Coordinates of C-alpha atoms in Angstrom, one line a residue:
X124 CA 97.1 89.5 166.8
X125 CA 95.0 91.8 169.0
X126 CA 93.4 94.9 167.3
X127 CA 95.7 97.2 168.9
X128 CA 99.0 95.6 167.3
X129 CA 100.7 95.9 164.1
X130 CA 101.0 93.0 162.1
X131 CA 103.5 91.5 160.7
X132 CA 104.3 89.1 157.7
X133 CA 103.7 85.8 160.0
X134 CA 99.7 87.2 160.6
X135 CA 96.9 85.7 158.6
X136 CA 96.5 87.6 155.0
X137 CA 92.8 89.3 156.4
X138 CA 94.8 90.9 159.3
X139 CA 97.4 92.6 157.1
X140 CA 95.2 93.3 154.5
X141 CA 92.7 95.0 157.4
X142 CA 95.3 96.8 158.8
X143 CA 96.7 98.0 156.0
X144 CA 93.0 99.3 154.7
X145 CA 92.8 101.4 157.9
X146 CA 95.4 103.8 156.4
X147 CA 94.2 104.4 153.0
X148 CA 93.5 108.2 151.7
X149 CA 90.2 107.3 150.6
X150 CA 90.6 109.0 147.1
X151 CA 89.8 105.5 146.1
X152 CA 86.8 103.3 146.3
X153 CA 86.9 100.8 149.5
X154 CA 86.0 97.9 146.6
X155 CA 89.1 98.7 144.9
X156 CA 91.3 99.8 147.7
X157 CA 90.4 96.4 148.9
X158 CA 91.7 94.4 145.8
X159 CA 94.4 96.2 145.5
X160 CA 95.7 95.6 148.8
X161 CA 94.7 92.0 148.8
X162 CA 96.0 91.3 145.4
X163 CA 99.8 93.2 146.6
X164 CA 99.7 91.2 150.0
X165 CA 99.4 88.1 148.1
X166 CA 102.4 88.5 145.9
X167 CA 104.5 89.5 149.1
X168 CA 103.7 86.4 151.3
X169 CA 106.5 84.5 150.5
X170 CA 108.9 87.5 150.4
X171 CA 108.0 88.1 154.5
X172 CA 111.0 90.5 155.2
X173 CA 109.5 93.4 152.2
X174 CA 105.8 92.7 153.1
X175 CA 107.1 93.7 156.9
X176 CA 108.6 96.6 155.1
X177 CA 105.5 98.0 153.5
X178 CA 103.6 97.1 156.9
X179 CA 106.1 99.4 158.5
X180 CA 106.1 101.9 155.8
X181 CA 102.4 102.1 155.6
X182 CA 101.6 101.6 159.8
X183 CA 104.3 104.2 160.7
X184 CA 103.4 106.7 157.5
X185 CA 106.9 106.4 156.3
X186 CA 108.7 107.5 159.8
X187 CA 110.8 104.5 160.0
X188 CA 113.4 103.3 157.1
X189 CA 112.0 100.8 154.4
X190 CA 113.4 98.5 152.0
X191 CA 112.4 98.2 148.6
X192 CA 108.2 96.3 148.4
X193 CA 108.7 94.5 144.8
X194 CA 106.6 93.3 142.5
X195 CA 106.9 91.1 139.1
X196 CA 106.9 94.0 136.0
X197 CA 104.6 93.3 133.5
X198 CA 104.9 93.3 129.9
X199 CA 103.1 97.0 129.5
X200 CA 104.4 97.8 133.1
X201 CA 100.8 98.5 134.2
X202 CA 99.0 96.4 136.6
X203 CA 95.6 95.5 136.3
X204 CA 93.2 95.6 139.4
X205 CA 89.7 95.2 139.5
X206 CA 89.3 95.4 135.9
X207 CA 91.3 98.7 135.6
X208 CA 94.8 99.0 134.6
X209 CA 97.5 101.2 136.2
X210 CA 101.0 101.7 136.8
X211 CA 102.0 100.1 140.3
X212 CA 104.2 102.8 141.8
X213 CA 100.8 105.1 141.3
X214 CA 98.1 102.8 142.1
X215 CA 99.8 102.2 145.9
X216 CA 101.1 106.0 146.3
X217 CA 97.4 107.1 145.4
X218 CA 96.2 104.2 148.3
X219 CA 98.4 105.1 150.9
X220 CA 99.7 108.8 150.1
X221 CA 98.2 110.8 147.5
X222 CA 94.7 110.3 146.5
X223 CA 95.0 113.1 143.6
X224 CA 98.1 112.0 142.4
X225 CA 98.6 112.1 138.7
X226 CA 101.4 109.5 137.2
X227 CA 104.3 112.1 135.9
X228 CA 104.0 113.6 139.4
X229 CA 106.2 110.7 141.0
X230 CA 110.2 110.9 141.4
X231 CA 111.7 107.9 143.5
X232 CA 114.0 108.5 146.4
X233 CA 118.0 108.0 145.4
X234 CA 118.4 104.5 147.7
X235 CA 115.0 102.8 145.6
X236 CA 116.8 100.3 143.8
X237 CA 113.8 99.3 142.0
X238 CA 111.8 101.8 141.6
X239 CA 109.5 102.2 137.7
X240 CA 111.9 104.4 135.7
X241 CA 114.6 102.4 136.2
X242 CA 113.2 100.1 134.6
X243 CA 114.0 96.3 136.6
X244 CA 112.3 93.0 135.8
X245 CA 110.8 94.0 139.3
X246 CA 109.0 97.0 140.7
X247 CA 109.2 98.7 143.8
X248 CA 106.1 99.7 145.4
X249 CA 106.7 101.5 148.3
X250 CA 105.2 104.5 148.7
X251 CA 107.6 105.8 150.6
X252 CA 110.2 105.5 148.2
X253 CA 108.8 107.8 146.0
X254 CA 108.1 111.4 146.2
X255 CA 105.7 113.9 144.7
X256 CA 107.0 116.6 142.5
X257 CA 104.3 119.2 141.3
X258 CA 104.4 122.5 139.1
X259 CA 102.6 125.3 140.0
X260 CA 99.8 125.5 137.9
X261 CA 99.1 125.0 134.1
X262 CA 102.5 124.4 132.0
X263 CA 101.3 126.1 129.1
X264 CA 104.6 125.3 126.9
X265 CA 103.1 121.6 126.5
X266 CA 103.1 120.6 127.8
X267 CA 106.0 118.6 129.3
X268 CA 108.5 118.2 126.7
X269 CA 111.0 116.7 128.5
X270 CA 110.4 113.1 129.9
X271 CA 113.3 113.4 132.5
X272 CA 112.1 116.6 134.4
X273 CA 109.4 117.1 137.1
X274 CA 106.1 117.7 134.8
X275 CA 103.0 119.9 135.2
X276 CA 99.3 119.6 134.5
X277 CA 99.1 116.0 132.8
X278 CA 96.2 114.0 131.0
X279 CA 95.5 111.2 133.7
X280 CA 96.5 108.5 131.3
X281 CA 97.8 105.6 133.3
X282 CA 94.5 103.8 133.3
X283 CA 92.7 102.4 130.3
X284 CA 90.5 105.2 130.7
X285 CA 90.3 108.3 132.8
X286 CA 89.8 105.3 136.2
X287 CA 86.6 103.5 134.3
X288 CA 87.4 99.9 134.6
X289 CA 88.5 98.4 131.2
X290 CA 85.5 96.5 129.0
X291 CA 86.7 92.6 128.1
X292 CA 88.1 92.2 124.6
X293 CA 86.4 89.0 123.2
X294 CA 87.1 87.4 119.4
X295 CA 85.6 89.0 116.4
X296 CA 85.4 92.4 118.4
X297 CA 87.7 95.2 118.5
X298 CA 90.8 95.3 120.1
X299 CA 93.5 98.0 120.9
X300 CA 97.1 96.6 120.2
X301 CA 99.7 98.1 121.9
X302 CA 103.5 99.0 120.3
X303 CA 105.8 100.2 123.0
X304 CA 109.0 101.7 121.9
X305 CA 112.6 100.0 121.0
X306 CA 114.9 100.0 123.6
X307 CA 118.3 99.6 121.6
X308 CA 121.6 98.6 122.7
X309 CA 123.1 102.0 121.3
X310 CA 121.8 105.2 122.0
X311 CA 122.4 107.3 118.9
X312 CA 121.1 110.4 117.7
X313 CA 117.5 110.6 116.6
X314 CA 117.5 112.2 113.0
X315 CA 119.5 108.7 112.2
X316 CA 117.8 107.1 109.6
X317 CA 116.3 103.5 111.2
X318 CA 116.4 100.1 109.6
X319 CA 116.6 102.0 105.8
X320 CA 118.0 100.5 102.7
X321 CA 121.1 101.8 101.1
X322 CA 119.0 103.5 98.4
X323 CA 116.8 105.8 100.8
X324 CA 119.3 106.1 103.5
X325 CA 122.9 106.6 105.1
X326 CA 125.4 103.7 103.5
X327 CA 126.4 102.9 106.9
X328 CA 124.6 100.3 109.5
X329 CA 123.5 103.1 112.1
X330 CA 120.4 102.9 113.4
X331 CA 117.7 105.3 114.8
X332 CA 117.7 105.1 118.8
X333 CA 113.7 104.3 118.5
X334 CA 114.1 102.0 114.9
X335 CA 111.3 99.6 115.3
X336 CA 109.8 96.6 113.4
X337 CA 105.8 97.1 112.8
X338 CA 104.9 94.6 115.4
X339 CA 106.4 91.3 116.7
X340 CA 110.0 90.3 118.9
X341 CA 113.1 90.4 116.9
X342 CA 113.7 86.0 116.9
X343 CA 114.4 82.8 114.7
X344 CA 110.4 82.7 114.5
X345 CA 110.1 86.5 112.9
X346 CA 110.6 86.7 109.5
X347 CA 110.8 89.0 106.3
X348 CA 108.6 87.6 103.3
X349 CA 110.1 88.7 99.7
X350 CA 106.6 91.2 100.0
X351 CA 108.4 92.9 102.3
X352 CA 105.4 91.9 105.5
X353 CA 107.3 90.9 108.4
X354 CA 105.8 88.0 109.9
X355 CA 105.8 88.6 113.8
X356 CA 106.9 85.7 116.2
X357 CA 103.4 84.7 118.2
X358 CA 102.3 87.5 120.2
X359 CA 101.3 87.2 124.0
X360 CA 98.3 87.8 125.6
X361 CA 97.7 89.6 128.8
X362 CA 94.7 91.5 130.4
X363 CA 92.7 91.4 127.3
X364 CA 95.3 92.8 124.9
X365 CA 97.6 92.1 122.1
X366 CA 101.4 92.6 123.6
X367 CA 103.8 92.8 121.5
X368 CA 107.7 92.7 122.7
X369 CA 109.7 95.9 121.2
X370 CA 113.0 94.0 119.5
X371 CA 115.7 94.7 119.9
X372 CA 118.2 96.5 117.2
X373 CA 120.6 94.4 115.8
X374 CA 120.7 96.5 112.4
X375 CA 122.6 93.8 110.8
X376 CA 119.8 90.9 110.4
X377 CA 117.8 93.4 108.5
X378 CA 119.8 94.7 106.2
X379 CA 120.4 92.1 103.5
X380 CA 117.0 92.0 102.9
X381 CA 116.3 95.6 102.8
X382 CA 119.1 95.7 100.2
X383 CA 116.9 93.1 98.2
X384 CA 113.7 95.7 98.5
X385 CA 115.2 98.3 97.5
X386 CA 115.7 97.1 94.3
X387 CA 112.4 96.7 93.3
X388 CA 110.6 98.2 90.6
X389 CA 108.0 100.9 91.0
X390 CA 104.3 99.8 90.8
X391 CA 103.7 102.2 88.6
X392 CA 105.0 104.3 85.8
X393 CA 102.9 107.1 86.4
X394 CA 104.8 110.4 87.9
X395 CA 104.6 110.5 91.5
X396 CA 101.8 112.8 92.5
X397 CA 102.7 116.6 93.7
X398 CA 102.5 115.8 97.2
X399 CA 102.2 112.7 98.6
X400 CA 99.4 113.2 101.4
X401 CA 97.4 115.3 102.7
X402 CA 96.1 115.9 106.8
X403 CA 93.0 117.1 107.5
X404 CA 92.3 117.7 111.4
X405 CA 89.6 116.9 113.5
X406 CA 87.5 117.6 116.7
X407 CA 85.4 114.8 117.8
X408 CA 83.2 114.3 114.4
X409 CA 83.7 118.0 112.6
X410 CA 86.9 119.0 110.9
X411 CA 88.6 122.3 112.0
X412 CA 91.0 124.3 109.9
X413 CA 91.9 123.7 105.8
X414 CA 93.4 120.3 104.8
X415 CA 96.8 120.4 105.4
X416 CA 98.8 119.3 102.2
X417 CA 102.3 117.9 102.5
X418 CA 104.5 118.3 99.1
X419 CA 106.4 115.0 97.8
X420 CA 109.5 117.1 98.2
X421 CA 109.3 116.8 102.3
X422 CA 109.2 113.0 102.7
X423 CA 108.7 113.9 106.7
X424 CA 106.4 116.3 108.3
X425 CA 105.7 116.9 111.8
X426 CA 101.7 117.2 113.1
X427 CA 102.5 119.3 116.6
X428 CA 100.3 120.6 119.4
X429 CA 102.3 124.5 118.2
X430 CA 101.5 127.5 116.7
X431 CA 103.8 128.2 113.5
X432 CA 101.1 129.0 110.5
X433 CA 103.9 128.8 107.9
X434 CA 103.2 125.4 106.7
X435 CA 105.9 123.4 105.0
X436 CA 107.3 120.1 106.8
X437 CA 105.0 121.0 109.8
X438 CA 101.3 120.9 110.7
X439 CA 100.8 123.1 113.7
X440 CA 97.4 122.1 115.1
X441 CA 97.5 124.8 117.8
X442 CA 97.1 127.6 115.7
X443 CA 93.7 126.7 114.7
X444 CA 90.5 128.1 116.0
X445 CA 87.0 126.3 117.1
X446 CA 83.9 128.4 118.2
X447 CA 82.8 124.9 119.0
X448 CA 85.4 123.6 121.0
X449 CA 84.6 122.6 124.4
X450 CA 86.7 122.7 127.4
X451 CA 87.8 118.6 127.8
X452 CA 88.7 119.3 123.8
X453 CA 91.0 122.3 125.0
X454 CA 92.6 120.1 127.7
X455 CA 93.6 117.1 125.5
X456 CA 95.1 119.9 122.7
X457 CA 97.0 120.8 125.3
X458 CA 98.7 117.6 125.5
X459 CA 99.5 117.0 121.8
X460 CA 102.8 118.5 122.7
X461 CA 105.3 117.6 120.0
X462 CA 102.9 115.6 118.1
X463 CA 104.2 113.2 115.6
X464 CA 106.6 112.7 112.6
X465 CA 105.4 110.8 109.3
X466 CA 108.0 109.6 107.2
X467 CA 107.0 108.9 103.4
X468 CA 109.8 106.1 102.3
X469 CA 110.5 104.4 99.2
X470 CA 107.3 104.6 96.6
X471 CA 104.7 105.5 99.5
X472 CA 105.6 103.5 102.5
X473 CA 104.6 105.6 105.8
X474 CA 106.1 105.4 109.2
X475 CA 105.1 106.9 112.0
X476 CA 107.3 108.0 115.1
X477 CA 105.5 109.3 118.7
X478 CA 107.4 112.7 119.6
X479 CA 104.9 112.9 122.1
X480 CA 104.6 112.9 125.5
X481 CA 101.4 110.6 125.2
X482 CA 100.6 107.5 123.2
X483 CA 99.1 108.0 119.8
X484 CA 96.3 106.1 118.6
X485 CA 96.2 104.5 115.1
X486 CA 93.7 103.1 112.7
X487 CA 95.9 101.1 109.7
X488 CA 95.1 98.2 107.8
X489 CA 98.8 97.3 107.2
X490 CA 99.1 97.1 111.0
X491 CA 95.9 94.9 111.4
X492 CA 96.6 92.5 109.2
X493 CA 100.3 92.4 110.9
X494 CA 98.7 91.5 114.0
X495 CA 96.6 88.8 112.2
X496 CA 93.1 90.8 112.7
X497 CA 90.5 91.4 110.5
X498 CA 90.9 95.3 108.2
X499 CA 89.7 97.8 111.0
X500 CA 89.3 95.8 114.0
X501 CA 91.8 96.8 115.6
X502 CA 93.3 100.4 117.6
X503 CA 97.0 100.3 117.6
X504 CA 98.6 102.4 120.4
X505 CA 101.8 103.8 119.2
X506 CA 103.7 104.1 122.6
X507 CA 105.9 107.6 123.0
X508 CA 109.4 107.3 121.0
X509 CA 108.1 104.4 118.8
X510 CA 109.0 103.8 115.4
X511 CA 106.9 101.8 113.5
X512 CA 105.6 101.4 110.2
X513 CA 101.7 101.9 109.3
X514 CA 101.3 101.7 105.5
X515 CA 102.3 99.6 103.0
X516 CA 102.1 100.6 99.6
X517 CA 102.8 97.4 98.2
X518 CA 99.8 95.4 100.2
X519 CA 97.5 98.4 99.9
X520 CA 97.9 97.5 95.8
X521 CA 97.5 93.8 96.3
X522 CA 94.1 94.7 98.5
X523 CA 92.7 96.9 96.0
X524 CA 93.2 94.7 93.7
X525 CA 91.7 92.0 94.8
X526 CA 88.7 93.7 96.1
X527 CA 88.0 95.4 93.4
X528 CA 88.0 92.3 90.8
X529 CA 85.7 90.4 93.8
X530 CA 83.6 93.2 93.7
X531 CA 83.4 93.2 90.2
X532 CA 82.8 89.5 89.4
X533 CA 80.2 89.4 92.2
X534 CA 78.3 92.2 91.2
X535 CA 78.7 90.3 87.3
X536 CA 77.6 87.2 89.1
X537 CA 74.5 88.7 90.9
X538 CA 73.0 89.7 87.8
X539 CA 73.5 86.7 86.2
X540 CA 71.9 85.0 89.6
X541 CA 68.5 87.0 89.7
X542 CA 68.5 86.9 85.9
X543 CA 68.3 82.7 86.9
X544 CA 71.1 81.8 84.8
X545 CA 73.4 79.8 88.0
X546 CA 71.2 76.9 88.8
X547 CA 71.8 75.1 92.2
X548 CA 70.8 73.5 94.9
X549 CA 69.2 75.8 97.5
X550 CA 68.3 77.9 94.5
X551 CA 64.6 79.6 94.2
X552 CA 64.7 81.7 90.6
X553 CA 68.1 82.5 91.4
X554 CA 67.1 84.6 94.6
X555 CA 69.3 82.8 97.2
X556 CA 72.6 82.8 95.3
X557 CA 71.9 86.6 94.3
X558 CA 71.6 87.5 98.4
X559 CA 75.0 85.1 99.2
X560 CA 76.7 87.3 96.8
X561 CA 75.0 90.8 97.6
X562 CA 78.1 91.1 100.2
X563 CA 80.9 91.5 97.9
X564 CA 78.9 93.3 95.2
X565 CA 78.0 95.6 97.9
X566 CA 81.7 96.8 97.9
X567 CA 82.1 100.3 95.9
X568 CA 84.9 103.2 95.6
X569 CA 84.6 104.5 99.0
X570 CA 85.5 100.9 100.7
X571 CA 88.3 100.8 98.4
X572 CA 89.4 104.2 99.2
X573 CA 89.4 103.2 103.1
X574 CA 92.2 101.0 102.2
X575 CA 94.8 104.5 101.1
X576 CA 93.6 106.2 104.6
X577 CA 95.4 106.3 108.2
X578 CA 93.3 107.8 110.9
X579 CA 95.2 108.8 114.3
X580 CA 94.0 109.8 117.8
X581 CA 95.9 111.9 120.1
X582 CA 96.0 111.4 123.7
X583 CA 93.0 109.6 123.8
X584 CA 92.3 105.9 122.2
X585 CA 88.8 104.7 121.1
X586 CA 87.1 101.1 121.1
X587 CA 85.7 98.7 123.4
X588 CA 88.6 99.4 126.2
X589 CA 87.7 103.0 126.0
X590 CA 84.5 105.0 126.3
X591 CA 84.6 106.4 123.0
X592 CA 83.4 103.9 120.7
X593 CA 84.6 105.5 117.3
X594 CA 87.2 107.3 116.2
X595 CA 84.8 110.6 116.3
X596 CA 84.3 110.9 119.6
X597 CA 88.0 111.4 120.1
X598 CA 88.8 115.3 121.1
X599 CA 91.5 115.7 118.5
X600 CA 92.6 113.3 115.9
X601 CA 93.8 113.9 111.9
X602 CA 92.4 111.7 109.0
X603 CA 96.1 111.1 105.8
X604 CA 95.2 110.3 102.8
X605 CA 97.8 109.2 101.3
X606 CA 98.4 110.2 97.3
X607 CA 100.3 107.4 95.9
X608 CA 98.3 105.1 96.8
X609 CA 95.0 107.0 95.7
X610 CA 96.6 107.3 92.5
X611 CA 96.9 103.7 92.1
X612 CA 93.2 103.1 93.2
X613 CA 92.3 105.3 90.2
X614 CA 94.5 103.2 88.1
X615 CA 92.7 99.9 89.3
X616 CA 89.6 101.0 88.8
X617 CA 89.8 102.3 85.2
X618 CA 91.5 98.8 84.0
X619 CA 88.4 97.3 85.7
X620 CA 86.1 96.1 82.9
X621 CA 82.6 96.8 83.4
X622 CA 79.8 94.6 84.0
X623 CA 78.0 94.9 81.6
X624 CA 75.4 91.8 81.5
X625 CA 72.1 91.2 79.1
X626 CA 69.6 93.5 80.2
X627 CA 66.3 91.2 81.8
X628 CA 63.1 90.4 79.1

């Protein structure tokens, strides 16, 4: 191929790749630009009749007719490249077209049969299938609502963070788990209750358009234990992160067993408490605004990016004021939009559903030990229109019950240790068995309490795939504390007898 000629799918992967590299926007660095293309060319070699369509498309700057440029869609629908992760259709329109481009700017031409939203097993690439669809200015009314419409000013969310490549996620570290919405076989209208027993909900088998399991595929391997955890089917792993496939509804399988639940006795006999959580909101590490309490008699309230002050089923986080507040804090607000929806079921079970626009991120131990990770190490992004259940009041008891009678007989046993009473070998005057237990005597009220909080993130996510390595670096984000569940804490610890060993000589 000489230098002056176009090539075609029959040249040598270099030539393409060079020739396709000569018509980049340059809003992109060459490193990436350069994986990118090599890694897109690559996938297309043995499909030679669309790689000569994007060579057309890109070498004629979309003058001449195209077919569809596929790729393989992945579990997420991002693709990772060069450590950064991305939705296809943008990464290549931002190479070859729009170097400013922002995600919810794209709408695909009406003969793409591929293209993202329609969501194929494969994706078109073309950039020239696609076309850019821009408000004037700043949408101030959030804000884009409406998922199906052209969108304004949007938080550049498509990468793992603001285009910083992605840190590895390695064992015993941190990871951010990902729960993308259901995508039921029957659209039906949202305020359905979803996958509810008989007792709490409609009589009928309908389901919520979004109902969703906690985490895990709906298969023979998934399963509901009589403690009502559902056991996920074996998650898969892909660029560093916990997948987890949304199952589908079939209402049916679920129901017997929810029938069974709801039949079960309360934990405790003591009245439920006057409201069942309250919100308190934050920016980065200060709160803003008075805690936010929700009464037992609104099971579901709404956190929302809004204005209303009147308070009842809905915490508007817009109405409150920071001297403080800086302006990258002001631009995520903007984004909360419609916020999210927790649901208080049964004794004190929460769900949460995404109303936003943008992924919500979540902090619960019912969802890490779900996911078969450690308490807290793990940041569970709650997709937009997901469903999915974050506390268990039922676990949270069995937890604080069992960390609070370790705590106890450890702290029982390490003054027995340094009083020298546990002989053993490896024992000096009792010291080293005191410092193996120090650990779990070391755990107190506020570790316990841990267990009855959620802690959520909106718009932006926190972690080792993220700059923001804690929860309070995060521009806005609320902190539930959940009632019931303290009031059972309190019960725990007051049945706890106290250590009360012989003083030392």
């Amino acid at each position: 191929m000489s230098i002056t000629n176009t090539p075609t799918s029959n040249d040598a992967c270099l030539s393409i790749v060079h020739s396709l590299m000569c018509h980049r926007q340059g809003g992109e660095s060459e490193t990436f630009a350069k994986r990118a293309t090599e890694s897109l060319v690559k996938k297309l070699k043995e499909k030679k009749d669309e790689l000569d369509s994007l060579i057309t498309a890109i070498t004629t700057n979309g003058a001449h007719p195209s077919k569809c440029v596929t790729i393989q869609r992945t579990l997420d629908g991002r693709l990772q490249v060069a450590g950064r992760k991305g939705f296809p259709h943008v990464i290549y329109a931002r190479l070859w077209r729009w170097p400013d481009l922002h995600k919810n700017e794209l709408k695909h031409v009406k003969y793409c049969q591929f293209a993202f939203d329609l969501k194929c097993d494969s994706v078109c690439v073309n950039p020239y299938h696609y076309e850019r669809v821009v408000s004037p200015g700043i949408d101030l009314s959030g804000l884009t609502l409406s998922s199906s419409g052209p969108s304004g000013l949007m938080v550049k969310d498509e990468y793992d963070y603001d285009g910083q490549p992605s840190l590895p996620s390695t064992e015993g570290h941190m990871q951010t788990i990902q729960h993308p919405p259901v995508r039921p076989l029957v659209q039906e209208p949202f305020n359905t209750p979803a996958m509810m027993p008989p007792a709490e909900g409609s009589s009928s088998a309908s389901t919520s358009a979004f109902s969703s399991i906690a985490v895990g595929s709906t298969n023979a391997n998934s399963t509901w234990t009589r403690n009502n955890n559902f056991t996920p089917s074996v998650s898969h792993h892909q660029n560093g992160h916990l997948q987890h496939h949304p199952p589908m509804a079939h209402p049916a399988h679920y129901w017997p067993v929810h029938n069974d639940i709801g039949f079960q006795p309360p934990i405790s006999n003591h009245p439920s408490p006057e409201y069942w959580c309250s919100i308190a909101y934050f920016e980065m590490d200060v709160q803003v605004g008075e805690t936010f309490k929700v009464p037992s008699s609104c099971p579901i309230v709404t956190v929302d990016g809004y204005v209303d002050p009147s308070g009842g089923d809905r915490f508007c986080l817009g109405q409150l004021s920071n001297v403080h507040r800086t302006e990258a804090i002001e631009r995520a607000r903007l984004h909360i939009g419609k916020g999210v929806q927790l649901e208080c079921k049964g004794e004190g079970d929460v769900w949460v559903r995404c109303l936003s626009d943008h992924a919500v991120f979540v902090q619960s131990y019912y969802l890490d030990r779900e996911a078969g990770r450690a308490p807290g190490d793990a940041v569970h992004k709650i997709y937009p229109s997901a469903y999915i259940k974050v506390f268990d009041l039922r676990q949270c008891h069995r937890q604080m019950q069992q960390q609070a009678a370790t705590a106890q007989a450890a702290a029982a046993a390490q003054a027995a240790a340094v009083a020298g009473n546990i002989p053993g070998p490896g024992s000096v005057g009792g010291i080293a068995p005191a410092i193996s237990l120090s650990a779990a005597a070391g755990i107190g009220v506020d570790d316990l309490r841990r267990l009855c909080i959620l802690r959520m993130s909106f718009v932006k996510g926190w972690g080792p795939d993220y700059p923001r390595q804690s929860i309070k670096e995060t521009p806005c984000w609320i902190e539930i504390h959940l009632h019931r569940a303290l009031q059972l804490l309190d019960e725990v610890l007051h049945t706890m007898p106290i250590a009360d060993p012989s003083p030392l000589d």
